[in-house]
């Protein structure tokens, strides 16, 4: 491994600063990482815990996280929290439900008095005699929030809302925190006043007595049980039967109900909420990067140490990283992790900017930017979380059998990760929405309306043809991608318009172009990911520009190779030689990156603790570490614990005559 | 669900017979399925068991499987065994190591006396005072079997082989059965006689005392511990230190060592072994079908019951199966399951045929067929197991959050399944070998040598162009696929030949064309899968031909859509309209298949027991079933078990001054 590091061509420290968006951030992150590594509660490996034991461990870890609320700035705490997400998805989410969902909902949907009451006075911010959960999804409703069935009916006589679960399907389901930890829940329910349904609003409902932890009257809660991953989260179900709550428990920054049952709704409420709504999605772009870098590091370090088959120059078996196909499997995914790093920084900044424009009431700029933000965050959440699935899965497969051991991290990592493709907007639903937004964008443009900065390329008209000699030129590749994306969006818009002119049915017409919508969402998102990465390199330190440029070129060729059909279909490329040239060019870039690979994984700056993988160890001493860890985990029993009860009676049973016949 | 079934256009029973390859097989399978369902040991759900509890349960299940050895024919037992694989991958493999690996190795590599001794006299066939394991892989060697390091050195003075593990890397690793169950192991070790290394051979080594179960002298064994899946298998590691075994414990059907240390090797040994070697791979094509049908059934039944968003004609929310994109995600995968069904039947029959030709010594026919068999089984194992990964993963995502619950089967299903991509030949290694074989095939053809039946299409010369109006014609699509596959193989062969003429280095030249090798393996395998499916329909009952033809057409369009870049690159298709036409044609086929979907899942003939999923229930009553199952699993505790130790002390702690500051 020392020889691997010695051949690195750049200063890894500079690259770390690039990834962390500044040396100051690197210093902060390193201090935080040390705090995790040194804390005995975080040191205990989770691999062998049963799902119930994991529940306890996540809570113990929560008690270690909460005190930092008082000492960190919000920005710092978000960073610390992100680090937790790298090695312990369950604790990350279990605490995230309280901090990210409960508290943020109160902040964005509550009045300042309500924020003071629930977050400060009642102890929300410190989890002091208070733990919040987020009661949105129901057994029969997930993606379609507007279709939720839980009822909050105003009773003017008592001046209360009465919460009810009208049927089994309306049972609140998947509610993280409900089974074991929550005292309160922000319940999404239909506001009904004087028999009129005002749609879904948010209501704070106390679930348990603070002192005895007994369920309050009318509240039924159960545990959802074992899941594919993140078993440390105590997901539960909740049913309400005539649960009365004070009128003031409805979060009423926007919609308000007075004591005579008059309902008032402000303008712009929806748009206001929009920018805040996407915050969760935006943070998942960062999660995609954080988790991606963990698993690509493990796979690449293993590849640099594992030897198999053919001989190298010194007569040893060749390192698997030195096989063309192995490089092809992993290096483009490494480039992809870098691309996600840039997009996560970009999209977080853009979200903040748009949210500010909304708060300032700068509607002229906010409206086109909101459209862009919606399409951008939906696409990047969907294709980023999917890309990380691929990184974990391909990484595992690239480690062969050892990738299948629990102690090398991939299995739990995958199981914990994949739910990111489903929650906060199912990836397919988001992609289709993104595609719809792009078509609407194109229609707006045709009407002469302003485009946001990420859609501005739709206005260009030049088409171009890509030649084999352009493959090294990322700027030209970006132009080609713009050509493709624009043509596809245009084609999709035309098809939509044609169906719509025939049917006058907007929904049916959008439904007809589902394939197109999915396709344009993918191409537009990959294009913006590439552009963002490319642009960010321009401001990088000179010493790391060459390696970043190689990675960016590789990323461009990788996504071109994956979507090359679109290039052929519009004649942007032609002939079977181009495809072969592209493949060889990827192989060549991989060869050029090869000496820097271990250095690049070092730049991600994750210690062995964060990697949580015996075969991904920094020192490359993988087999000793793996062997001794396995022995430490599995203990010293010499016979199976069911030897006397099951094994021996079977192996030593009397054979029947028929058994002996079978043996002949 | 009744209405779904009522709209089915064909006789589901006939389709079941088609899938089972005959009504007689269906009857047998149904009897076997009942036996599993009724047996209390198989009834216990595994979802919530810890990995150690799973170990015990698999052994209990093994004791229920073994007696069937005496009553089943071999063909029947293989069918029964395959059924076990659908719902319990761990027991399937744990017993499979003994029956499929240990016993088959003795049979194919041992003399008839050795078969009699180990399989009959010592109790192997009945697991009577005997349990075998398979000691091939080592910590540092998996794919490269020829590089194994364990030593078996002949000692002529004692007339024994002495087995040694020379270093940590040579530790036998992943050995299923070693940790808890095996009494004996067939050890792959380097035969060393008089200082000369004869390569890797097989040796039977007793591991434990039969009566006391204590490890024998010189044997060290440990448990590998937790894995991503299949935790019921007791994988272990083994180290040997001067373990002496009788000379007769070397399996010596081919290579023999006499008591003076003379080593004799017969001709054709390798080829003889070849056809038997691929048997494991071939069975994994069947596994891919079996597991694929389970998960596509769950996903489609859920899709036919789940409603979300827009309204249907009766004013209910629309079934998710009625969204264009949802159909697009799942129906092509259903078609793919059917294609795998046909290929599994085809490749099993072909393997038997070639093995017979080898045994009969029909070398003229056997040699080209062996080449075909190698490429076919490698490709179908690789792309079949990958396809099933995709089916499970896409199936889970298509069920949204409920797909993530352990009680709906996907998580464990995926974790158990994915190792199939790694063992019995890593899928990437196999794909590259398949690609290499195809290039060698093409070179042979150019030299005028005979081609096997699956490569015969390489001799054709006509290229063709595909038009939009051909999309409904599967026979024409097959011709187009042959054109593409032939052109790609030709191009890859030319590139290889060019590199080779420059370097005269075969390995380096094959390495250079790695991308091509992977690509041609994929295209050739998909083409054969399509052809096999298409041809098999010709002999189907008339009543099911229409639905099968639709599925086959859909499969052809699905794989064309996934690999359309290759079609463009050779000018077999042109223009962006074709791509859109293809997409709409897939949507149209999906629409035509829609009324038959639930009927098709019924034809797979898997009961709720085999599906193991609350949301995949046959009666469509998914929510009630799911809700009551969850409550049954998670029990009745009203407070977390760590309430007093961890929860309450934290929530009711005294706040410090600094905490209160934070709240402001």
mmCIF file of C-alpha atoms in Angstrom, chain B residues 455-568:
data_model
loop_
_atom_site.group_PDB
_atom_site.id
_atom_site.type_symbol
_atom_site.label_atom_id
_atom_site.label_comp_id
_atom_site.label_asym_id
_atom_site.label_seq_id
_atom_site.Cartn_x
_atom_site.Cartn_y
_atom_site.Cartn_z
ATOM 1 C CA UNK B 455 -22.988 -20.749 -32.684
ATOM 2 C CA UNK B 456 -24.183 -21.804 -36.101
ATOM 3 C CA UNK B 457 -25.698 -18.389 -36.735
ATOM 4 C CA UNK B 458 -22.186 -16.966 -36.971
ATOM 5 C CA UNK B 459 -21.901 -18.498 -40.431
ATOM 6 C CA UNK B 460 -24.672 -16.387 -41.920
ATOM 7 C CA UNK B 461 -23.710 -13.273 -43.769
ATOM 8 C CA UNK B 462 -26.820 -11.256 -44.420
ATOM 9 C CA UNK B 463 -27.142 -8.011 -42.567
ATOM 10 C CA UNK B 464 -30.571 -6.490 -42.231
ATOM 11 C CA UNK B 465 -32.212 -3.254 -41.292
ATOM 12 C CA UNK B 466 -35.019 -3.149 -38.805
ATOM 13 C CA UNK B 467 -38.048 -0.961 -39.486
ATOM 14 C CA UNK B 468 -40.688 0.244 -37.072
ATOM 15 C CA UNK B 469 -43.230 -2.049 -38.706
ATOM 16 C CA UNK B 470 -41.075 -5.079 -37.789
ATOM 17 C CA UNK B 471 -41.451 -4.482 -34.085
ATOM 18 C CA UNK B 472 -44.335 -6.926 -33.771
ATOM 19 C CA UNK B 473 -42.484 -9.643 -35.575
ATOM 20 C CA UNK B 474 -40.347 -11.611 -33.180
ATOM 21 C CA UNK B 475 -38.827 -13.752 -35.924
ATOM 22 C CA UNK B 476 -37.519 -10.647 -37.649
ATOM 23 C CA UNK B 477 -36.256 -9.254 -34.362
ATOM 24 C CA UNK B 478 -34.302 -12.467 -33.864
ATOM 25 C CA UNK B 479 -32.695 -12.003 -37.279
ATOM 26 C CA UNK B 480 -31.738 -8.471 -36.277
ATOM 27 C CA UNK B 481 -30.237 -9.758 -33.037
ATOM 28 C CA UNK B 482 -28.247 -12.326 -34.971
ATOM 29 C CA UNK B 483 -26.956 -9.579 -37.219
ATOM 30 C CA UNK B 484 -25.852 -7.505 -34.251
ATOM 31 C CA UNK B 485 -24.318 -10.381 -32.357
ATOM 32 C CA UNK B 486 -22.433 -11.630 -35.391
ATOM 33 C CA UNK B 487 -21.121 -8.179 -36.247
ATOM 34 C CA UNK B 488 -20.007 -7.536 -32.694
ATOM 35 C CA UNK B 489 -18.237 -10.882 -32.410
ATOM 36 C CA UNK B 490 -16.591 -10.314 -35.758
ATOM 37 C CA UNK B 491 -15.469 -6.839 -34.742
ATOM 38 C CA UNK B 492 -14.138 -8.092 -31.414
ATOM 39 C CA UNK B 493 -12.303 -10.930 -33.164
ATOM 40 C CA UNK B 494 -10.745 -8.528 -35.630
ATOM 41 C CA UNK B 495 -9.606 -6.214 -32.865
ATOM 42 C CA UNK B 496 -8.187 -9.142 -30.959
ATOM 43 C CA UNK B 497 -6.413 -10.430 -34.085
ATOM 44 C CA UNK B 498 -4.947 -7.007 -34.744
ATOM 45 C CA UNK B 499 -3.529 -6.721 -31.234
ATOM 46 C CA UNK B 500 -2.279 -10.270 -31.395
ATOM 47 C CA UNK B 501 -0.525 -9.749 -34.733
ATOM 48 C CA UNK B 502 1.215 -6.739 -33.181
ATOM 49 C CA UNK B 503 2.202 -8.330 -29.876
ATOM 50 C CA UNK B 504 2.023 -12.117 -30.329
ATOM 51 C CA UNK B 505 0.784 -12.039 -26.735
ATOM 52 C CA UNK B 506 -2.532 -13.865 -26.431
ATOM 53 C CA UNK B 507 -3.295 -12.806 -22.845
ATOM 54 C CA UNK B 508 -2.453 -9.161 -23.440
ATOM 55 C CA UNK B 509 -4.550 -9.118 -26.598
ATOM 56 C CA UNK B 510 -7.560 -10.636 -24.879
ATOM 57 C CA UNK B 511 -7.064 -8.130 -22.079
ATOM 58 C CA UNK B 512 -7.155 -5.277 -24.607
ATOM 59 C CA UNK B 513 -10.570 -6.366 -25.856
ATOM 60 C CA UNK B 514 -12.143 -6.765 -22.406
ATOM 61 C CA UNK B 515 -14.969 -4.332 -23.141
ATOM 62 C CA UNK B 516 -15.746 -6.172 -26.355
ATOM 63 C CA UNK B 517 -15.647 -9.540 -24.604
ATOM 64 C CA UNK B 518 -18.122 -8.412 -21.997
ATOM 65 C CA UNK B 519 -20.364 -6.888 -24.633
ATOM 66 C CA UNK B 520 -20.453 -9.930 -26.922
ATOM 67 C CA UNK B 521 -21.101 -12.247 -23.991
ATOM 68 C CA UNK B 522 -24.130 -10.166 -23.100
ATOM 69 C CA UNK B 523 -25.506 -9.892 -26.622
ATOM 70 C CA UNK B 524 -24.905 -13.542 -27.525
ATOM 71 C CA UNK B 525 -26.546 -14.722 -24.292
ATOM 72 C CA UNK B 526 -29.606 -12.494 -24.680
ATOM 73 C CA UNK B 527 -29.979 -13.593 -28.285
ATOM 74 C CA UNK B 528 -29.933 -17.275 -27.294
ATOM 75 C CA UNK B 529 -32.348 -16.629 -24.450
ATOM 76 C CA UNK B 530 -34.732 -14.976 -26.881
ATOM 77 C CA UNK B 531 -34.373 -17.697 -29.520
ATOM 78 C CA UNK B 532 -34.902 -20.460 -27.005
ATOM 79 C CA UNK B 533 -38.064 -18.843 -25.702
ATOM 80 C CA UNK B 534 -39.355 -18.248 -29.220
ATOM 81 C CA UNK B 535 -38.691 -21.802 -30.363
ATOM 82 C CA UNK B 536 -40.217 -23.376 -27.313
ATOM 83 C CA UNK B 537 -43.510 -21.569 -27.903
ATOM 84 C CA UNK B 538 -43.926 -23.414 -31.202
ATOM 85 C CA UNK B 539 -44.659 -26.630 -29.305
ATOM 86 C CA UNK B 540 -46.962 -25.040 -26.722
ATOM 87 C CA UNK B 541 -50.660 -25.786 -26.388
ATOM 88 C CA UNK B 542 -52.676 -23.591 -28.774
ATOM 89 C CA UNK B 543 -54.681 -22.029 -25.955
ATOM 90 C CA UNK B 544 -51.593 -20.385 -24.433
ATOM 91 C CA UNK B 545 -49.701 -19.540 -27.626
ATOM 92 C CA UNK B 546 -51.203 -16.039 -27.924
ATOM 93 C CA UNK B 547 -50.171 -14.934 -24.447
ATOM 94 C CA UNK B 548 -46.758 -16.571 -24.797
ATOM 95 C CA UNK B 549 -46.218 -14.874 -28.137
ATOM 96 C CA UNK B 550 -47.036 -11.506 -26.618
ATOM 97 C CA UNK B 551 -44.612 -12.139 -23.790
ATOM 98 C CA UNK B 552 -41.927 -13.235 -26.212
ATOM 99 C CA UNK B 553 -42.446 -10.174 -28.377
ATOM 100 C CA UNK B 554 -42.253 -8.015 -25.276
ATOM 101 C CA UNK B 555 -39.061 -9.738 -24.182
ATOM 102 C CA UNK B 556 -37.541 -9.107 -27.614
ATOM 103 C CA UNK B 557 -38.447 -5.418 -27.497
ATOM 104 C CA UNK B 558 -37.289 -5.114 -23.907
ATOM 105 C CA UNK B 559 -33.794 -6.414 -24.608
ATOM 106 C CA UNK B 560 -33.676 -4.439 -27.850
ATOM 107 C CA UNK B 561 -34.510 -1.296 -25.933
ATOM 108 C CA UNK B 562 -31.821 -2.043 -23.343
ATOM 109 C CA UNK B 563 -29.184 -2.675 -25.999
ATOM 110 C CA UNK B 564 -30.362 -0.330 -28.685
ATOM 111 C CA UNK B 565 -27.026 1.425 -28.942
ATOM 112 C CA UNK B 566 -25.574 -1.663 -30.626
ATOM 113 C CA UNK B 567 -28.394 -1.586 -33.166
ATOM 114 C CA UNK B 568 -27.751 2.022 -33.973
#
